[in-house]
Every structure is written in structure tokens, then in C-alpha cells.
PDB file of C-alpha atoms in Angstrom:
ATOM      1  CA  MET T   1       5.573   6.296  27.528  1.00  0.00           C
ATOM      2  CA  ASN T   2       8.850   3.675  27.430  1.00  0.00           C
ATOM      3  CA  LYS T   3      11.225   3.037  24.920  1.00  0.00           C
ATOM      4  CA  ILE T   4      10.855  -0.486  24.442  1.00  0.00           C
ATOM      5  CA  ALA T   5       6.935   0.073  24.532  1.00  0.00           C
ATOM      6  CA  ALA T   6       7.393   3.465  21.546  1.00  0.00           C
ATOM      7  CA  ILE T   7       9.475   0.769  19.452  1.00  0.00           C
ATOM      8  CA  SER T   8       7.232  -2.373  20.208  1.00  0.00           C
ATOM      9  CA  LEU T   9       4.369   0.613  19.010  1.00  0.00           C
ATOM     10  CA  LEU T  10       6.115   1.662  16.028  1.00  0.00           C
ATOM     11  CA  PHE T  11       6.671  -2.254  14.665  1.00  0.00           C
ATOM     12  CA  THR T  12       3.225  -3.163  15.144  1.00  0.00           C
ATOM     13  CA  SER T  13       2.102  -0.143  13.647  1.00  0.00           C
ATOM     14  CA  ALA T  14       4.230  -0.681  10.301  1.00  0.00           C
ATOM     15  CA  VAL T  15       3.662  -4.277  10.269  1.00  0.00           C
ATOM     16  CA  LEU T  16      -0.128  -4.267  10.213  1.00  0.00           C
ATOM     17  CA  ALA T  17       0.348  -1.710   7.560  1.00  0.00           C
ATOM     18  CA  GLN T  18       2.237  -3.558   5.638  1.00  0.00           C
ATOM     19  CA  ASP T  19      -0.649  -6.593   6.156  1.00  0.00           C
ATOM     20  CA  ALA T  20      -3.460  -4.545   5.014  1.00  0.00           C
ATOM     21  CA  ARG T  21      -1.234  -3.359   1.940  1.00  0.00           C
ATOM     22  CA  GLN T  22      -0.231  -7.047   1.061  1.00  0.00           C
ATOM     23  CA  ILE T  23      -3.631  -7.701   1.594  1.00  0.00           C
ATOM     24  CA  VAL T  24      -4.888  -5.316  -1.109  1.00  0.00           C
ATOM     25  CA  ALA T  25      -1.692  -5.779  -3.170  1.00  0.00           C
ATOM     26  CA  GLU T  26      -2.892  -9.555  -3.595  1.00  0.00           C
ATOM     27  CA  SER T  27      -6.297  -8.751  -4.473  1.00  0.00           C
ATOM     28  CA  GLU T  28      -5.480  -6.743  -7.088  1.00  0.00           C
ATOM     29  CA  ASN T  29      -3.248  -9.112  -8.759  1.00  0.00           C
ATOM     30  CA  ARG T  30      -5.964 -11.872  -9.478  1.00  0.00           C
ATOM     31  CA  SER T  31      -7.790  -9.707 -11.097  1.00  0.00           C
ATOM     32  CA  ARG T  32      -5.118  -8.957 -13.524  1.00  0.00           C
ATOM     33  CA  SER T  33      -5.753  -9.798 -16.963  1.00  0.00           C
ATOM     34  CA  LYS T  34      -4.714  -8.733 -20.496  1.00  0.00           C
ATOM     35  CA  SER T  35      -7.972  -7.096 -21.556  1.00  0.00           C
ATOM     36  CA  GLN T  36     -11.663  -7.228 -20.266  1.00  0.00           C
ATOM     37  CA  GLN T  37     -14.901  -6.589 -22.162  1.00  0.00           C
ATOM     38  CA  TYR T  38     -18.876  -6.415 -20.883  1.00  0.00           C
ATOM     39  CA  GLU T  39     -22.369  -4.644 -21.916  1.00  0.00           C
ATOM     40  CA  GLY T  40     -23.355  -3.643 -18.834  1.00  0.00           C
ATOM     41  CA  THR T  41     -26.820  -3.206 -18.123  1.00  0.00           C
ATOM     42  CA  LEU T  42     -27.427   0.565 -15.332  1.00  0.00           C
ATOM     43  CA  GLU T  43     -30.801   1.029 -13.534  1.00  0.00           C
ATOM     44  CA  VAL T  44     -30.369   4.375 -11.809  1.00  0.00           C
ATOM     45  CA  ILE T  45     -32.480   4.609  -9.072  1.00  0.00           C
ATOM     46  CA  GLY T  46     -33.515   8.771  -8.234  1.00  0.00           C
ATOM     47  CA  ALA T  47     -34.613   9.675  -4.990  1.00  0.00           C
ATOM     48  CA  SER T  48     -38.594   9.633  -5.906  1.00  0.00           C
ATOM     49  CA  ASN T  49     -37.855   6.474  -7.173  1.00  0.00           C
ATOM     50  CA  LYS T  50     -37.986   7.408 -10.053  1.00  0.00           C
ATOM     51  CA  VAL T  51     -36.209   5.170 -12.367  1.00  0.00           C
ATOM     52  CA  SER T  52     -34.267   4.842 -15.701  1.00  0.00           C
ATOM     53  CA  ILE T  53     -32.464   2.337 -17.797  1.00  0.00           C
ATOM     54  CA  LYS T  54     -28.788   3.178 -19.419  1.00  0.00           C
ATOM     55  CA  ARG T  55     -27.250   0.661 -21.384  1.00  0.00           C
ATOM     56  CA  TRP T  56     -23.561   0.513 -22.102  1.00  0.00           C
ATOM     57  CA  GLU T  57     -20.146  -1.410 -23.887  1.00  0.00           C
ATOM     58  CA  TYR T  58     -16.954  -1.360 -21.451  1.00  0.00           C
ATOM     59  CA  ARG T  59     -13.296  -2.398 -23.082  1.00  0.00           C
ATOM     60  CA  ARG T  60     -10.009  -2.601 -20.668  1.00  0.00           C
ATOM     61  CA  ILE T  61      -6.617  -3.672 -22.468  1.00  0.00           C
ATOM     62  CA  GLY T  62      -3.382  -2.847 -20.054  1.00  0.00           C
ATOM     63  CA  SER T  63      -2.687  -4.227 -16.932  1.00  0.00           C
ATOM     64  CA  PHE T  64      -4.373  -3.600 -14.289  1.00  0.00           C
ATOM     65  CA  GLY T  65      -3.736  -0.026 -12.619  1.00  0.00           C
ATOM     66  CA  ASP T  66      -1.635   1.037 -16.023  1.00  0.00           C
ATOM     67  CA  SER T  67      -4.282   0.384 -18.011  1.00  0.00           C
ATOM     68  CA  LYS T  68      -6.358   2.004 -20.741  1.00  0.00           C
ATOM     69  CA  ALA T  69     -10.426   1.996 -21.319  1.00  0.00           C
ATOM     70  CA  ILE T  70     -13.479   3.268 -23.406  1.00  0.00           C
ATOM     71  CA  LEU T  71     -17.061   2.196 -22.019  1.00  0.00           C
ATOM     72  CA  ARG T  72     -19.589   3.782 -24.319  1.00  0.00           C
ATOM     73  CA  PHE T  73     -22.980   3.949 -24.203  1.00  0.00           C
ATOM     74  CA  THR T  74     -25.642   2.215 -26.070  1.00  0.00           C
ATOM     75  CA  ALA T  75     -28.902   2.764 -24.637  1.00  0.00           C
ATOM     76  CA  PRO T  76     -31.304   4.846 -24.592  1.00  0.00           C
ATOM     77  CA  ALA T  77     -31.183   6.708 -27.972  1.00  0.00           C
ATOM     78  CA  GLU T  78     -30.255  10.239 -25.879  1.00  0.00           C
ATOM     79  CA  VAL T  79     -26.934   8.928 -24.820  1.00  0.00           C
ATOM     80  CA  LYS T  80     -26.224   7.104 -27.004  1.00  0.00           C
ATOM     81  CA  GLY T  81     -22.802   7.319 -29.202  1.00  0.00           C
ATOM     82  CA  VAL T  82     -21.528   9.171 -25.481  1.00  0.00           C
ATOM     83  CA  ALA T  83     -18.524   7.579 -24.822  1.00  0.00           C
ATOM     84  CA  LEU T  84     -15.957   8.158 -22.347  1.00  0.00           C
ATOM     85  CA  LEU T  85     -11.831   6.888 -22.352  1.00  0.00           C
ATOM     86  CA  ILE T  86      -9.459   6.566 -19.407  1.00  0.00           C
ATOM     87  CA  VAL T  87      -6.197   6.484 -18.984  1.00  0.00           C
ATOM     88  CA  ASN T  88      -4.890   5.204 -15.991  1.00  0.00           C
ATOM     89  CA  HIS T  89      -1.682   5.267 -13.887  1.00  0.00           C
ATOM     90  CA  THR T  90       0.160   4.160 -11.230  1.00  0.00           C
ATOM     91  CA  ASP T  91       1.601   7.228 -10.215  1.00  0.00           C
ATOM     92  CA  ARG T  92      -1.185   9.614 -10.570  1.00  0.00           C
ATOM     93  CA  ALA T  93      -4.709  10.566 -11.475  1.00  0.00           C
ATOM     94  CA  SER T  94      -6.371   8.723 -14.351  1.00  0.00           C
ATOM     95  CA  ASP T  95      -6.778  10.610 -18.184  1.00  0.00           C
ATOM     96  CA  GLN T  96     -10.406  10.855 -19.160  1.00  0.00           C
ATOM     97  CA  TRP T  97     -11.426  12.080 -22.346  1.00  0.00           C
ATOM     98  CA  MET T  98     -15.467  12.499 -23.311  1.00  0.00           C
ATOM     99  CA  TRP T  99     -17.032  12.015 -26.201  1.00  0.00           C
ATOM    100  CA  THR T 100     -20.336  14.055 -27.133  1.00  0.00           C
ATOM    101  CA  PRO T 101     -21.132  13.073 -30.372  1.00  0.00           C
ATOM    102  CA  ALA T 102     -24.198  15.862 -30.709  1.00  0.00           C
ATOM    103  CA  ILE T 103     -21.640  18.624 -30.729  1.00  0.00           C
ATOM    104  CA  ALA T 104     -18.899  16.122 -32.371  1.00  0.00           C
ATOM    105  CA  ARG T 105     -16.668  16.699 -29.767  1.00  0.00           C
ATOM    106  CA  ASP T 106     -14.584  15.962 -26.681  1.00  0.00           C
ATOM    107  CA  ARG T 107     -13.322  17.179 -23.596  1.00  0.00           C
ATOM    108  CA  ARG T 108     -10.892  16.161 -21.082  1.00  0.00           C
ATOM    109  CA  ILE T 109     -12.004  15.939 -17.931  1.00  0.00           C
ATOM    110  CA  ALA T 110     -10.371  17.881 -15.998  1.00  0.00           C
ATOM    111  CA  ALA T 111      -9.167  17.540 -12.171  1.00  0.00           C
ATOM    112  CA  GLN T 112     -11.552  19.604 -10.515  1.00  0.00           C
ATOM    113  CA  ASP T 113     -14.477  18.187 -12.588  1.00  0.00           C
ATOM    114  CA  ARG T 114     -13.871  14.881 -11.149  1.00  0.00           C
ATOM    115  CA  SER T 115     -16.412  14.315  -8.484  1.00  0.00           C
ATOM    116  CA  THR T 116     -19.502  15.335 -10.818  1.00  0.00           C
ATOM    117  CA  ARG T 117     -21.925  12.254 -11.826  1.00  0.00           C
ATOM    118  CA  PHE T 118     -21.156  10.671 -14.874  1.00  0.00           C
ATOM    119  CA  PHE T 119     -23.290  11.096 -17.801  1.00  0.00           C
ATOM    120  CA  GLY T 120     -26.565  10.704 -14.763  1.00  0.00           C
ATOM    121  CA  THR T 121     -25.026   7.986 -13.421  1.00  0.00           C
ATOM    122  CA  ASP T 122     -24.026   7.462  -9.869  1.00  0.00           C
ATOM    123  CA  PHE T 123     -20.145   6.735 -10.677  1.00  0.00           C
ATOM    124  CA  SER T 124     -18.201   9.878 -10.023  1.00  0.00           C
ATOM    125  CA  PHE T 125     -15.950  10.475 -13.286  1.00  0.00           C
ATOM    126  CA  GLU T 126     -12.717   9.566 -10.933  1.00  0.00           C
ATOM    127  CA  ASP T 127     -15.068   6.255  -9.649  1.00  0.00           C
ATOM    128  CA  LEU T 128     -14.092   4.837 -13.190  1.00  0.00           C
ATOM    129  CA  GLU T 129     -10.311   4.916 -12.974  1.00  0.00           C
ATOM    130  CA  GLU T 130      -8.583   1.729 -11.693  1.00  0.00           C
ATOM    131  CA  ARG T 131      -7.122   1.841  -7.936  1.00  0.00           C
ATOM    132  CA  ASP T 132      -3.769   0.667  -7.889  1.00  0.00           C
ATOM    133  CA  VAL T 133      -1.988   0.051  -4.697  1.00  0.00           C
ATOM    134  CA  ASP T 134       0.068   2.359  -5.093  1.00  0.00           C
ATOM    135  CA  GLN T 135      -1.286   5.354  -4.807  1.00  0.00           C
ATOM    136  CA  PHE T 136      -3.122   4.946  -1.306  1.00  0.00           C
ATOM    137  CA  ASP T 137      -1.797   3.980   2.565  1.00  0.00           C
ATOM    138  CA  TYR T 138      -3.687   1.384   4.159  1.00  0.00           C
ATOM    139  CA  LYS T 139      -4.400  -0.140   7.490  1.00  0.00           C
ATOM    140  CA  LEU T 140      -5.690  -2.465   8.733  1.00  0.00           C
ATOM    141  CA  ALA T 141      -9.528  -1.491  10.416  1.00  0.00           C
ATOM    142  CA  GLY T 142     -10.639  -4.833  11.915  1.00  0.00           C
ATOM    143  CA  ASP T 143     -12.606  -7.831  10.688  1.00  0.00           C
ATOM    144  CA  ASP T 144     -16.169  -7.176   9.584  1.00  0.00           C
ATOM    145  CA  SER T 145     -18.514  -9.691   6.815  1.00  0.00           C
ATOM    146  CA  ILE T 146     -20.429  -8.732   3.446  1.00  0.00           C
ATOM    147  CA  ASP T 147     -23.541 -10.347   2.223  1.00  0.00           C
ATOM    148  CA  GLY T 148     -22.163 -13.086   5.039  1.00  0.00           C
ATOM    149  CA  ALA T 149     -18.783 -13.217   4.200  1.00  0.00           C
ATOM    150  CA  ALA T 150     -15.855 -12.960   6.235  1.00  0.00           C
ATOM    151  CA  CYS T 151     -13.661  -9.576   5.117  1.00  0.00           C
ATOM    152  CA  TRP T 152     -10.895  -8.428   6.151  1.00  0.00           C
ATOM    153  CA  LYS T 153     -12.032  -4.188   6.887  1.00  0.00           C
ATOM    154  CA  ILE T 154      -9.251  -1.443   5.141  1.00  0.00           C
ATOM    155  CA  GLU T 155      -8.676   2.037   6.163  1.00  0.00           C
ATOM    156  CA  SER T 156      -6.929   3.704   3.005  1.00  0.00           C
ATOM    157  CA  LYS T 157      -6.134   6.949   2.376  1.00  0.00           C
ATOM    158  CA  PRO T 158      -5.171   8.427  -1.041  1.00  0.00           C
ATOM    159  CA  LYS T 159      -1.062  10.173  -1.116  1.00  0.00           C
ATOM    160  CA  GLN T 160      -0.156  13.803  -1.865  1.00  0.00           C
ATOM    161  CA  SER T 161      -0.073  12.549  -5.923  1.00  0.00           C
ATOM    162  CA  LYS T 162      -2.738  10.891  -5.984  1.00  0.00           C
ATOM    163  CA  SER T 163      -5.791  14.241  -6.308  1.00  0.00           C
ATOM    164  CA  SER T 164      -8.744  12.782  -4.688  1.00  0.00           C
ATOM    165  CA  GLN T 165     -12.222  14.551  -3.717  1.00  0.00           C
ATOM    166  CA  TYR T 166     -12.314  11.401  -1.130  1.00  0.00           C
ATOM    167  CA  THR T 167      -9.807  11.916   2.405  1.00  0.00           C
ATOM    168  CA  SER T 168     -10.071   8.406   3.101  1.00  0.00           C
ATOM    169  CA  SER T 169     -11.950   4.869   1.921  1.00  0.00           C
ATOM    170  CA  MET T 170     -12.896   1.824   3.938  1.00  0.00           C
ATOM    171  CA  VAL T 171     -12.631  -0.511   1.330  1.00  0.00           C
ATOM    172  CA  TRP T 172     -14.224  -4.410   2.438  1.00  0.00           C
ATOM    173  CA  VAL T 173     -11.641  -7.710   1.532  1.00  0.00           C
ATOM    174  CA  ARG T 174     -13.591 -10.408   0.886  1.00  0.00           C
ATOM    175  CA  LYS T 175     -10.807 -13.873   2.669  1.00  0.00           C
ATOM    176  CA  ASP T 176     -12.046 -16.873   0.460  1.00  0.00           C
ATOM    177  CA  ASN T 177     -11.415 -15.433  -2.813  1.00  0.00           C
ATOM    178  CA  TYR T 178      -9.877 -11.595  -2.075  1.00  0.00           C
ATOM    179  CA  VAL T 179     -12.340  -9.566  -4.044  1.00  0.00           C
ATOM    180  CA  ALA T 180     -13.765  -6.329  -2.856  1.00  0.00           C
ATOM    181  CA  ALA T 181     -16.668  -6.630  -1.637  1.00  0.00           C
ATOM    182  CA  GLN T 182     -17.476  -2.950  -0.632  1.00  0.00           C
ATOM    183  CA  ILE T 183     -15.937   0.344  -0.157  1.00  0.00           C
ATOM    184  CA  GLU T 184     -17.109   3.569   1.532  1.00  0.00           C
ATOM    185  CA  SER T 185     -15.736   6.796   0.053  1.00  0.00           C
ATOM    186  CA  TYR T 186     -15.876   9.943   2.639  1.00  0.00           C
ATOM    187  CA  SER T 187     -14.510  13.796   2.797  1.00  0.00           C
ATOM    188  CA  LYS T 188     -13.472  13.978   6.196  1.00  0.00           C
ATOM    189  CA  ASP T 189     -15.816  12.121   8.549  1.00  0.00           C
ATOM    190  CA  LYS T 190     -18.914  12.126   5.983  1.00  0.00           C
ATOM    191  CA  LEU T 191     -19.640   9.020   3.520  1.00  0.00           C
ATOM    192  CA  ILE T 192     -19.940  10.618  -0.034  1.00  0.00           C
ATOM    193  CA  ARG T 193     -20.226   7.291  -2.063  1.00  0.00           C
ATOM    194  CA  ARG T 194     -21.016   3.560  -1.290  1.00  0.00           C
ATOM    195  CA  ILE T 195     -20.245   0.980  -3.848  1.00  0.00           C
ATOM    196  CA  HIS T 196     -21.321  -2.552  -3.606  1.00  0.00           C
ATOM    197  CA  TYR T 197     -20.010  -5.911  -5.214  1.00  0.00           C
ATOM    198  CA  SER T 198     -21.764  -8.993  -5.985  1.00  0.00           C
ATOM    199  CA  ASN T 199     -23.027 -12.173  -7.537  1.00  0.00           C
ATOM    200  CA  ILE T 200     -19.343 -12.688  -7.352  1.00  0.00           C
ATOM    201  CA  GLN T 201     -18.211 -14.819  -9.970  1.00  0.00           C
ATOM    202  CA  ASN T 202     -14.995 -16.611 -11.277  1.00  0.00           C
ATOM    203  CA  VAL T 203     -14.630 -16.156 -14.807  1.00  0.00           C
ATOM    204  CA  THR T 204     -11.729 -18.480 -16.747  1.00  0.00           C
ATOM    205  CA  GLY T 205     -10.167 -18.157 -13.415  1.00  0.00           C
ATOM    206  CA  ILE T 206     -10.864 -14.437 -11.956  1.00  0.00           C
ATOM    207  CA  TRP T 207     -13.586 -14.102  -9.139  1.00  0.00           C
ATOM    208  CA  THR T 208     -16.000 -10.851 -10.761  1.00  0.00           C
ATOM    209  CA  PRO T 209     -18.825  -8.938  -9.308  1.00  0.00           C
ATOM    210  CA  ARG T 210     -21.278  -9.517 -11.835  1.00  0.00           C
ATOM    211  CA  THR T 211     -23.257  -6.635  -9.809  1.00  0.00           C
ATOM    212  CA  VAL T 212     -21.793  -3.230  -8.997  1.00  0.00           C
ATOM    213  CA  GLU T 213     -24.140  -0.981  -6.617  1.00  0.00           C
ATOM    214  CA  VAL T 214     -23.700   2.833  -6.729  1.00  0.00           C
ATOM    215  CA  TYR T 215     -25.090   4.736  -3.755  1.00  0.00           C
ATOM    216  CA  ASP T 216     -24.566   8.297  -3.192  1.00  0.00           C
ATOM    217  CA  ALA T 217     -25.133   9.578   0.147  1.00  0.00           C
ATOM    218  CA  ASN T 218     -26.030  13.360  -1.035  1.00  0.00           C
ATOM    219  CA  ARG T 219     -27.683  12.393  -3.788  1.00  0.00           C
ATOM    220  CA  LYS T 220     -29.683   9.563  -2.112  1.00  0.00           C
ATOM    221  CA  SER T 221     -29.802   7.925  -5.286  1.00  0.00           C
ATOM    222  CA  ARG T 222     -28.684   4.482  -6.729  1.00  0.00           C
ATOM    223  CA  THR T 223     -27.170   3.209  -9.628  1.00  0.00           C
ATOM    224  CA  ILE T 224     -27.065  -0.913  -9.944  1.00  0.00           C
ATOM    225  CA  LEU T 225     -25.005  -1.944 -12.633  1.00  0.00           C
ATOM    226  CA  LYS T 226     -25.370  -5.589 -14.339  1.00  0.00           C
ATOM    227  CA  LEU T 227     -22.590  -7.116 -16.199  1.00  0.00           C
ATOM    228  CA  GLU T 228     -23.407  -8.787 -19.314  1.00  0.00           C
ATOM    229  CA  LYS T 229     -20.788 -10.509 -21.794  1.00  0.00           C
ATOM    230  CA  LEU T 230     -18.226 -10.496 -19.327  1.00  0.00           C
ATOM    231  CA  GLU T 231     -14.521 -12.050 -21.454  1.00  0.00           C
ATOM    232  CA  TYR T 232     -11.840 -11.077 -20.260  1.00  0.00           C
ATOM    233  CA  ASN T 233      -7.981 -11.994 -22.331  1.00  0.00           C
ATOM    234  CA  VAL T 234      -9.860 -10.769 -25.704  1.00  0.00           C
ATOM    235  CA  PRO T 235      -7.085  -9.814 -28.535  1.00  0.00           C
ATOM    236  CA  MET T 236      -7.355  -5.816 -28.413  1.00  0.00           C
ATOM    237  CA  LYS T 237      -5.457  -3.832 -30.199  1.00  0.00           C
ATOM    238  CA  ASP T 238      -3.645  -0.091 -28.490  1.00  0.00           C
ATOM    239  CA  GLU T 239      -5.312   1.739 -31.511  1.00  0.00           C
ATOM    240  CA  ASP T 240      -7.595   0.957 -30.113  1.00  0.00           C
ATOM    241  CA  PHE T 241      -7.879   3.208 -27.262  1.00  0.00           C
ATOM    242  CA  THR T 242      -6.968   6.961 -28.511  1.00  0.00           C
ATOM    243  CA  LEU T 243      -9.089  10.064 -29.042  1.00  0.00           C
ATOM    244  CA  GLU T 244      -9.353   8.428 -32.831  1.00  0.00           C
ATOM    245  CA  ALA T 245     -10.328   6.357 -31.568  1.00  0.00           C
ATOM    246  CA  LEU T 246     -12.447   7.861 -29.504  1.00  0.00           C
ATOM    247  CA  ARG T 247     -14.147   9.871 -31.629  1.00  0.00           C
ATOM    248  CA  ARG T 248     -14.739   6.943 -34.668  1.00  0.00           C
ATOM    249  CA  GLY T 249     -17.416   5.394 -32.271  1.00  0.00           C
TER     250      GLY T 249
END
């Protein structure tokens, strides 16, 4: 390869990487809100097709990637009151604490436990944190379609400062509204988890998937989350997103 060709290749690679990052950044910008809340119904479908139903309430305050969130199970009775506090950071993995009312104690979720399932669902603890654009490197991997919608297909890899169970992810971003339609996450070349987003609706100016399906490739199980009573920019207080608030319920 001659010098001019090498420089051209480097320039093209830099442009493609920047374009991919700009797409993800625009997707993040369009989803910004001061707060968010919803009631979620989770249908957990095991490998043997056994189905269990769970419900939680979710509340978030703060800008994307630098926010705080609490989700709390409301049903069934055996998980009612179990809650998770997530403090997201723009420069590293989130801090998380789980409250278990049956033993009246909270525990910090250690980094090595982030890959485990969150309380019988197919979400891992890591999947519940926000993916800030600056914690990943991006590369365009072509065009594709999800559910009939044209998408950019973008490869993302966590930076060294971002601890993750995944070595890479493939993200499909819709071209019409910049909503992530699907994320496949891998450990090396092995698919670990697929998250599919559908029933996308405009909620007070923010295009939002109202159905989220998580597939655990190892367990061959699925969790379908449906967002109900979804609202953005509802007045909330910082003091409701603390360890004391987590314990208080």
C-alpha cells in the first residue's frame, strides 16, 4: 500500500467512526429528559416456556448517562418491595445497590456480579444502567432493517475505563427517528444477550419503545417488558434517589 492510499484509508476510517459516534450521540440527545417514570409488566418466559409475571415501578431523574434511577418490584408478593438504586456516571460504570425488605438490608452490587440476572428476569444488572455515548468506541457496520424500518448497524466496544461483561455490541439505530431498535451484546464472538425494542411511540416529543424483549442466549429464556403509564419531565426530588429512599420504599 502506498503512502497516499494509507492516508486515505486512515481518513476514511476516522470519518466512519465519527459518523457512527454522531448517530449514537443524536440518538442519545433525542431521548433526553429531566425525568422519567413508568409502571412495567414483565413476562418472564423460561427455556421450557414456563411463564411468570412480575411488575415494577421505575423512576429516573437527571440527564442521560448522569442520572439516578430506582426501580421497585410491586408484584408478585414474594418479590414485592425489592428495589434497585442505579447511579449512572458519564465516565465509568454505574454504582448500584439492591434493597431486600425480607432481610431489611441493602447491598452494593459488586463489579463481578454485574453480569448476573436481576431478580429472576433476563436483564443483567449491567443492562439496567444507561449506555453513555462517551464510554464506547463506534464503527459503522453497514445498513440493515429491523421490523421493516431502515437502520444503521453500528459496532460498539467499551473503552478501557468502562468495565463490562461484553467485549462488543451491535446496535441497530432507526434512520427515521434515531431510536435503538435492537442491541446484540457479545463476549468475543459469542452472543450473550439480545435486546429488541418495539411498539415505538411518540410520548411528549420523545420517541420511546413501549415494549422491550430481552433474550438470554445462554439460558434460552426471554423477558418481555411493557411500559405503562409512561411520563417524562415529571417533577421529582434528588432526595428520593438515595440509599435512605431505597430503604424507605
